[in-house]
JSON list of C-alpha atoms in Angstrom, two decimals:
[
{"chain": "A", "resi": 1, "resn": "MET", "atom": "CA", "xyz": [0.00, -0.21, -0.10]},
{"chain": "A", "resi": 2, "resn": "LEU", "atom": "CA", "xyz": [1.50, 3.72, -0.95]},
{"chain": "A", "resi": 3, "resn": "ILE", "atom": "CA", "xyz": [2.10, 5.80, 1.90]},
{"chain": "A", "resi": 4, "resn": "TYR", "atom": "CA", "xyz": [3.64, 8.59, 0.83]},
{"chain": "A", "resi": 5, "resn": "LYS", "atom": "CA", "xyz": [5.55, 10.30, -2.30]},
{"chain": "A", "resi": 6, "resn": "PHE", "atom": "CA", "xyz": [7.68, 12.94, -3.62]},
{"chain": "A", "resi": 7, "resn": "ILE", "atom": "CA", "xyz": [9.28, 13.85, -6.72]},
{"chain": "A", "resi": 8, "resn": "LYS", "atom": "CA", "xyz": [13.10, 13.39, -7.12]},
{"chain": "A", "resi": 9, "resn": "ASN", "atom": "CA", "xyz": [13.64, 14.84, -10.37]},
{"chain": "A", "resi": 10, "resn": "ALA", "atom": "CA", "xyz": [11.90, 14.82, -13.56]},
{"chain": "A", "resi": 11, "resn": "LEU", "atom": "CA", "xyz": [11.93, 11.16, -14.02]},
{"chain": "A", "resi": 12, "resn": "GLU", "atom": "CA", "xyz": [11.87, 9.83, -10.73]},
{"chain": "A", "resi": 13, "resn": "GLU", "atom": "CA", "xyz": [9.69, 10.06, -7.39]},
{"chain": "A", "resi": 14, "resn": "ILE", "atom": "CA", "xyz": [10.72, 8.50, -4.37]},
{"chain": "A", "resi": 15, "resn": "ARG", "atom": "CA", "xyz": [7.60, 6.26, -2.97]},
{"chain": "A", "resi": 16, "resn": "ILE", "atom": "CA", "xyz": [7.29, 4.68, 0.82]},
{"chain": "A", "resi": 17, "resn": "GLU", "atom": "CA", "xyz": [5.01, 1.62, 0.61]},
{"chain": "A", "resi": 18, "resn": "THR", "atom": "CA", "xyz": [4.00, -1.09, 2.68]},
{"chain": "A", "resi": 19, "resn": "SER", "atom": "CA", "xyz": [3.29, -4.84, 1.76]},
{"chain": "A", "resi": 20, "resn": "THR", "atom": "CA", "xyz": [2.98, -8.34, 3.37]},
{"chain": "A", "resi": 21, "resn": "TYR", "atom": "CA", "xyz": [5.05, -11.26, 2.05]},
{"chain": "A", "resi": 22, "resn": "GLN", "atom": "CA", "xyz": [4.41, -14.49, 3.67]},
{"chain": "A", "resi": 23, "resn": "GLY", "atom": "CA", "xyz": [2.48, -13.01, 6.62]},
{"chain": "A", "resi": 24, "resn": "LYS", "atom": "CA", "xyz": [4.89, -10.77, 7.45]},
{"chain": "A", "resi": 25, "resn": "GLU", "atom": "CA", "xyz": [4.67, -6.65, 7.07]},
{"chain": "A", "resi": 26, "resn": "TYR", "atom": "CA", "xyz": [7.54, -5.08, 5.04]},
{"chain": "A", "resi": 27, "resn": "LEU", "atom": "CA", "xyz": [8.28, -1.22, 4.73]},
{"chain": "A", "resi": 28, "resn": "SER", "atom": "CA", "xyz": [9.76, -0.13, 1.18]},
{"chain": "A", "resi": 29, "resn": "ILE", "atom": "CA", "xyz": [11.50, 3.11, 0.36]},
{"chain": "A", "resi": 30, "resn": "ARG", "atom": "CA", "xyz": [12.35, 2.96, -3.46]},
{"chain": "A", "resi": 31, "resn": "THR", "atom": "CA", "xyz": [12.99, 4.74, -6.34]},
{"chain": "A", "resi": 32, "resn": "TRP", "atom": "CA", "xyz": [10.59, 4.62, -9.36]},
{"chain": "A", "resi": 33, "resn": "PHE", "atom": "CA", "xyz": [11.72, 5.83, -12.83]},
{"chain": "A", "resi": 34, "resn": "ASP", "atom": "CA", "xyz": [9.07, 7.27, -15.58]},
{"chain": "A", "resi": 35, "resn": "ALA", "atom": "CA", "xyz": [9.50, 4.49, -18.19]},
{"chain": "A", "resi": 36, "resn": "SER", "atom": "CA", "xyz": [8.57, 6.05, -20.66]},
{"chain": "A", "resi": 37, "resn": "ARG", "atom": "CA", "xyz": [10.69, 8.97, -20.22]},
{"chain": "A", "resi": 38, "resn": "GLY", "atom": "CA", "xyz": [8.04, 11.45, -20.12]},
{"chain": "A", "resi": 39, "resn": "GLN", "atom": "CA", "xyz": [5.79, 10.36, -22.81]},
{"chain": "A", "resi": 40, "resn": "ASN", "atom": "CA", "xyz": [3.33, 8.28, -21.15]},
{"chain": "A", "resi": 41, "resn": "THR", "atom": "CA", "xyz": [4.25, 8.29, -17.48]},
{"chain": "A", "resi": 42, "resn": "ASP", "atom": "CA", "xyz": [4.32, 4.58, -16.57]},
{"chain": "A", "resi": 43, "resn": "TRP", "atom": "CA", "xyz": [5.79, 4.23, -13.22]},
{"chain": "A", "resi": 44, "resn": "GLN", "atom": "CA", "xyz": [8.25, 1.07, -12.45]},
{"chain": "A", "resi": 45, "resn": "PRO", "atom": "CA", "xyz": [10.14, 0.66, -9.66]},
{"chain": "A", "resi": 46, "resn": "SER", "atom": "CA", "xyz": [14.00, 0.81, -9.66]},
{"chain": "A", "resi": 47, "resn": "GLN", "atom": "CA", "xyz": [16.44, -1.38, -8.09]},
{"chain": "A", "resi": 48, "resn": "LYS", "atom": "CA", "xyz": [17.39, 1.74, -5.76]},
{"chain": "A", "resi": 49, "resn": "GLY", "atom": "CA", "xyz": [16.13, 1.37, -2.28]},
{"chain": "A", "resi": 50, "resn": "ILE", "atom": "CA", "xyz": [15.50, -0.65, 0.77]},
{"chain": "A", "resi": 51, "resn": "THR", "atom": "CA", "xyz": [12.65, -2.70, 2.03]},
{"chain": "A", "resi": 52, "resn": "LEU", "atom": "CA", "xyz": [12.90, -4.25, 5.20]},
{"chain": "A", "resi": 53, "resn": "SER", "atom": "CA", "xyz": [10.83, -5.43, 8.26]},
{"chain": "A", "resi": 54, "resn": "VAL", "atom": "CA", "xyz": [8.13, -3.00, 9.67]},
{"chain": "A", "resi": 55, "resn": "ASP", "atom": "CA", "xyz": [9.67, -4.08, 13.32]},
{"chain": "A", "resi": 56, "resn": "LEU", "atom": "CA", "xyz": [13.01, -2.10, 12.42]},
{"chain": "A", "resi": 57, "resn": "LEU", "atom": "CA", "xyz": [10.48, 0.94, 11.65]},
{"chain": "A", "resi": 58, "resn": "GLN", "atom": "CA", "xyz": [11.58, 2.74, 15.01]},
{"chain": "A", "resi": 59, "resn": "GLU", "atom": "CA", "xyz": [15.57, 2.06, 14.58]},
{"chain": "A", "resi": 60, "resn": "LEU", "atom": "CA", "xyz": [15.28, 3.53, 10.60]},
{"chain": "A", "resi": 61, "resn": "LEU", "atom": "CA", "xyz": [13.67, 6.78, 12.15]},
{"chain": "A", "resi": 62, "resn": "LYS", "atom": "CA", "xyz": [16.07, 6.98, 14.94]},
{"chain": "A", "resi": 63, "resn": "GLY", "atom": "CA", "xyz": [19.05, 6.97, 12.34]},
{"chain": "A", "resi": 64, "resn": "LEU", "atom": "CA", "xyz": [17.26, 9.37, 10.15]},
{"chain": "A", "resi": 65, "resn": "LYS", "atom": "CA", "xyz": [16.92, 11.94, 13.00]},
{"chain": "A", "resi": 66, "resn": "LEU", "atom": "CA", "xyz": [20.80, 11.66, 13.67]},
{"chain": "A", "resi": 67, "resn": "ALA", "atom": "CA", "xyz": [21.29, 12.35, 10.08]},
{"chain": "A", "resi": 68, "resn": "GLU", "atom": "CA", "xyz": [19.24, 15.46, 10.20]},
{"chain": "A", "resi": 69, "resn": "LYS", "atom": "CA", "xyz": [21.01, 16.65, 13.27]},
{"chain": "A", "resi": 70, "resn": "GLY", "atom": "CA", "xyz": [24.45, 15.52, 11.70]},
{"chain": "A", "resi": 71, "resn": "LEU", "atom": "CA", "xyz": [23.43, 17.71, 9.13]},
{"chain": "A", "resi": 72, "resn": "LYS", "atom": "CA", "xyz": [22.19, 20.91, 10.79]},
{"chain": "A", "resi": 73, "resn": "LYS", "atom": "CA", "xyz": [25.73, 20.68, 13.30]},
{"chain": "A", "resi": 74, "resn": "GLU", "atom": "CA", "xyz": [28.06, 20.52, 10.12]},
{"chain": "A", "resi": 75, "resn": "ASP", "atom": "CA", "xyz": [25.87, 23.49, 8.51]},
{"chain": "A", "resi": 76, "resn": "PRO", "atom": "CA", "xyz": [24.12, 25.58, 10.82]},
{"chain": "A", "resi": 77, "resn": "GLN", "atom": "CA", "xyz": [22.56, 27.50, 8.22]},
{"chain": "A", "resi": 78, "resn": "LEU", "atom": "CA", "xyz": [21.20, 24.95, 6.77]},
{"chain": "A", "resi": 79, "resn": "SER", "atom": "CA", "xyz": [17.45, 24.94, 6.47]},
{"chain": "A", "resi": 80, "resn": "LEU", "atom": "CA", "xyz": [15.85, 21.54, 6.02]},
{"chain": "A", "resi": 81, "resn": "PRO", "atom": "CA", "xyz": [11.92, 22.15, 5.23]},
{"chain": "A", "resi": 82, "resn": "ASP", "atom": "CA", "xyz": [9.46, 20.79, 7.56]},
{"chain": "A", "resi": 83, "resn": "GLN", "atom": "CA", "xyz": [6.54, 18.65, 6.77]},
{"chain": "A", "resi": 84, "resn": "GLU", "atom": "CA", "xyz": [4.07, 20.91, 7.25]},
{"chain": "A", "resi": 85, "resn": "GLU", "atom": "CA", "xyz": [5.88, 23.90, 5.26]},
{"chain": "A", "resi": 86, "resn": "SER", "atom": "CA", "xyz": [6.33, 21.18, 2.29]},
{"chain": "A", "resi": 87, "resn": "GLY", "atom": "CA", "xyz": [2.68, 19.69, 2.57]},
{"chain": "A", "resi": 88, "resn": "GLY", "atom": "CA", "xyz": [4.30, 16.32, 2.46]},
{"chain": "A", "resi": 89, "resn": "GLU", "atom": "CA", "xyz": [4.70, 16.68, -1.41]},
{"chain": "A", "resi": 90, "resn": "ARG", "atom": "CA", "xyz": [8.07, 18.01, -3.03]},
{"chain": "A", "resi": 91, "resn": "LYS", "atom": "CA", "xyz": [7.40, 21.31, -4.74]},
{"chain": "A", "resi": 92, "resn": "THR", "atom": "CA", "xyz": [9.04, 23.27, -7.58]},
{"chain": "A", "resi": 93, "resn": "LYS", "atom": "CA", "xyz": [10.52, 26.44, -7.09]},
{"chain": "A", "resi": 94, "resn": "LYS", "atom": "CA", "xyz": [7.54, 27.76, -9.11]},
{"chain": "A", "resi": 95, "resn": "GLU", "atom": "CA", "xyz": [5.49, 25.89, -6.68]},
{"chain": "A", "resi": 96, "resn": "ARG", "atom": "CA", "xyz": [7.12, 27.06, -3.77]},
{"chain": "A", "resi": 97, "resn": "LYS", "atom": "CA", "xyz": [7.08, 30.95, -4.79]},
{"chain": "A", "resi": 98, "resn": "ASP", "atom": "CA", "xyz": [2.81, 30.37, -5.44]},
{"chain": "A", "resi": 99, "resn": "PHE", "atom": "CA", "xyz": [2.38, 28.97, -1.94]},
{"chain": "A", "resi": 100, "resn": "ALA", "atom": "CA", "xyz": [4.43, 31.91, -0.35]},
{"chain": "A", "resi": 101, "resn": "GLY", "atom": "CA", "xyz": [2.33, 34.35, -1.58]},
{"chain": "A", "resi": 102, "resn": "SER", "atom": "CA", "xyz": [-1.14, 32.23, -0.78]},
{"chain": "A", "resi": 103, "resn": "SER", "atom": "CA", "xyz": [-3.04, 32.76, 2.48]},
{"chain": "A", "resi": 104, "resn": "GLY", "atom": "CA", "xyz": [-1.39, 29.75, 4.46]},
{"chain": "A", "resi": 105, "resn": "GLU", "atom": "CA", "xyz": [-3.75, 26.87, 2.52]},
{"chain": "A", "resi": 106, "resn": "ILE", "atom": "CA", "xyz": [-1.75, 24.00, 1.19]},
{"chain": "A", "resi": 107, "resn": "PRO", "atom": "CA", "xyz": [-2.63, 23.97, -2.85]},
{"chain": "A", "resi": 108, "resn": "PHE", "atom": "CA", "xyz": [-2.17, 20.44, -3.25]}
]
């Protein structure tokens, strides 16, 4: 089941999904690519990504939080967007500009 996705670039997106295999729940974070190269939008999973038991989700989150802290420590000026700011989707420069001038509602 698709949980979340965001645009990586013009031909790729990152998808976070859950699935069940042999009675066990898994979490997959994978790059998907447009196999039609922009013609018909034919999304296919790539080999880039990870699949792990949902039992390891807390460890993954711990590692991501430490990575975020490390990045901020290396560069205190680094501005990482909040999920609320991004509205759960990665936006283009134009979309961010349009959003900044809006009434505060996320237009997506």
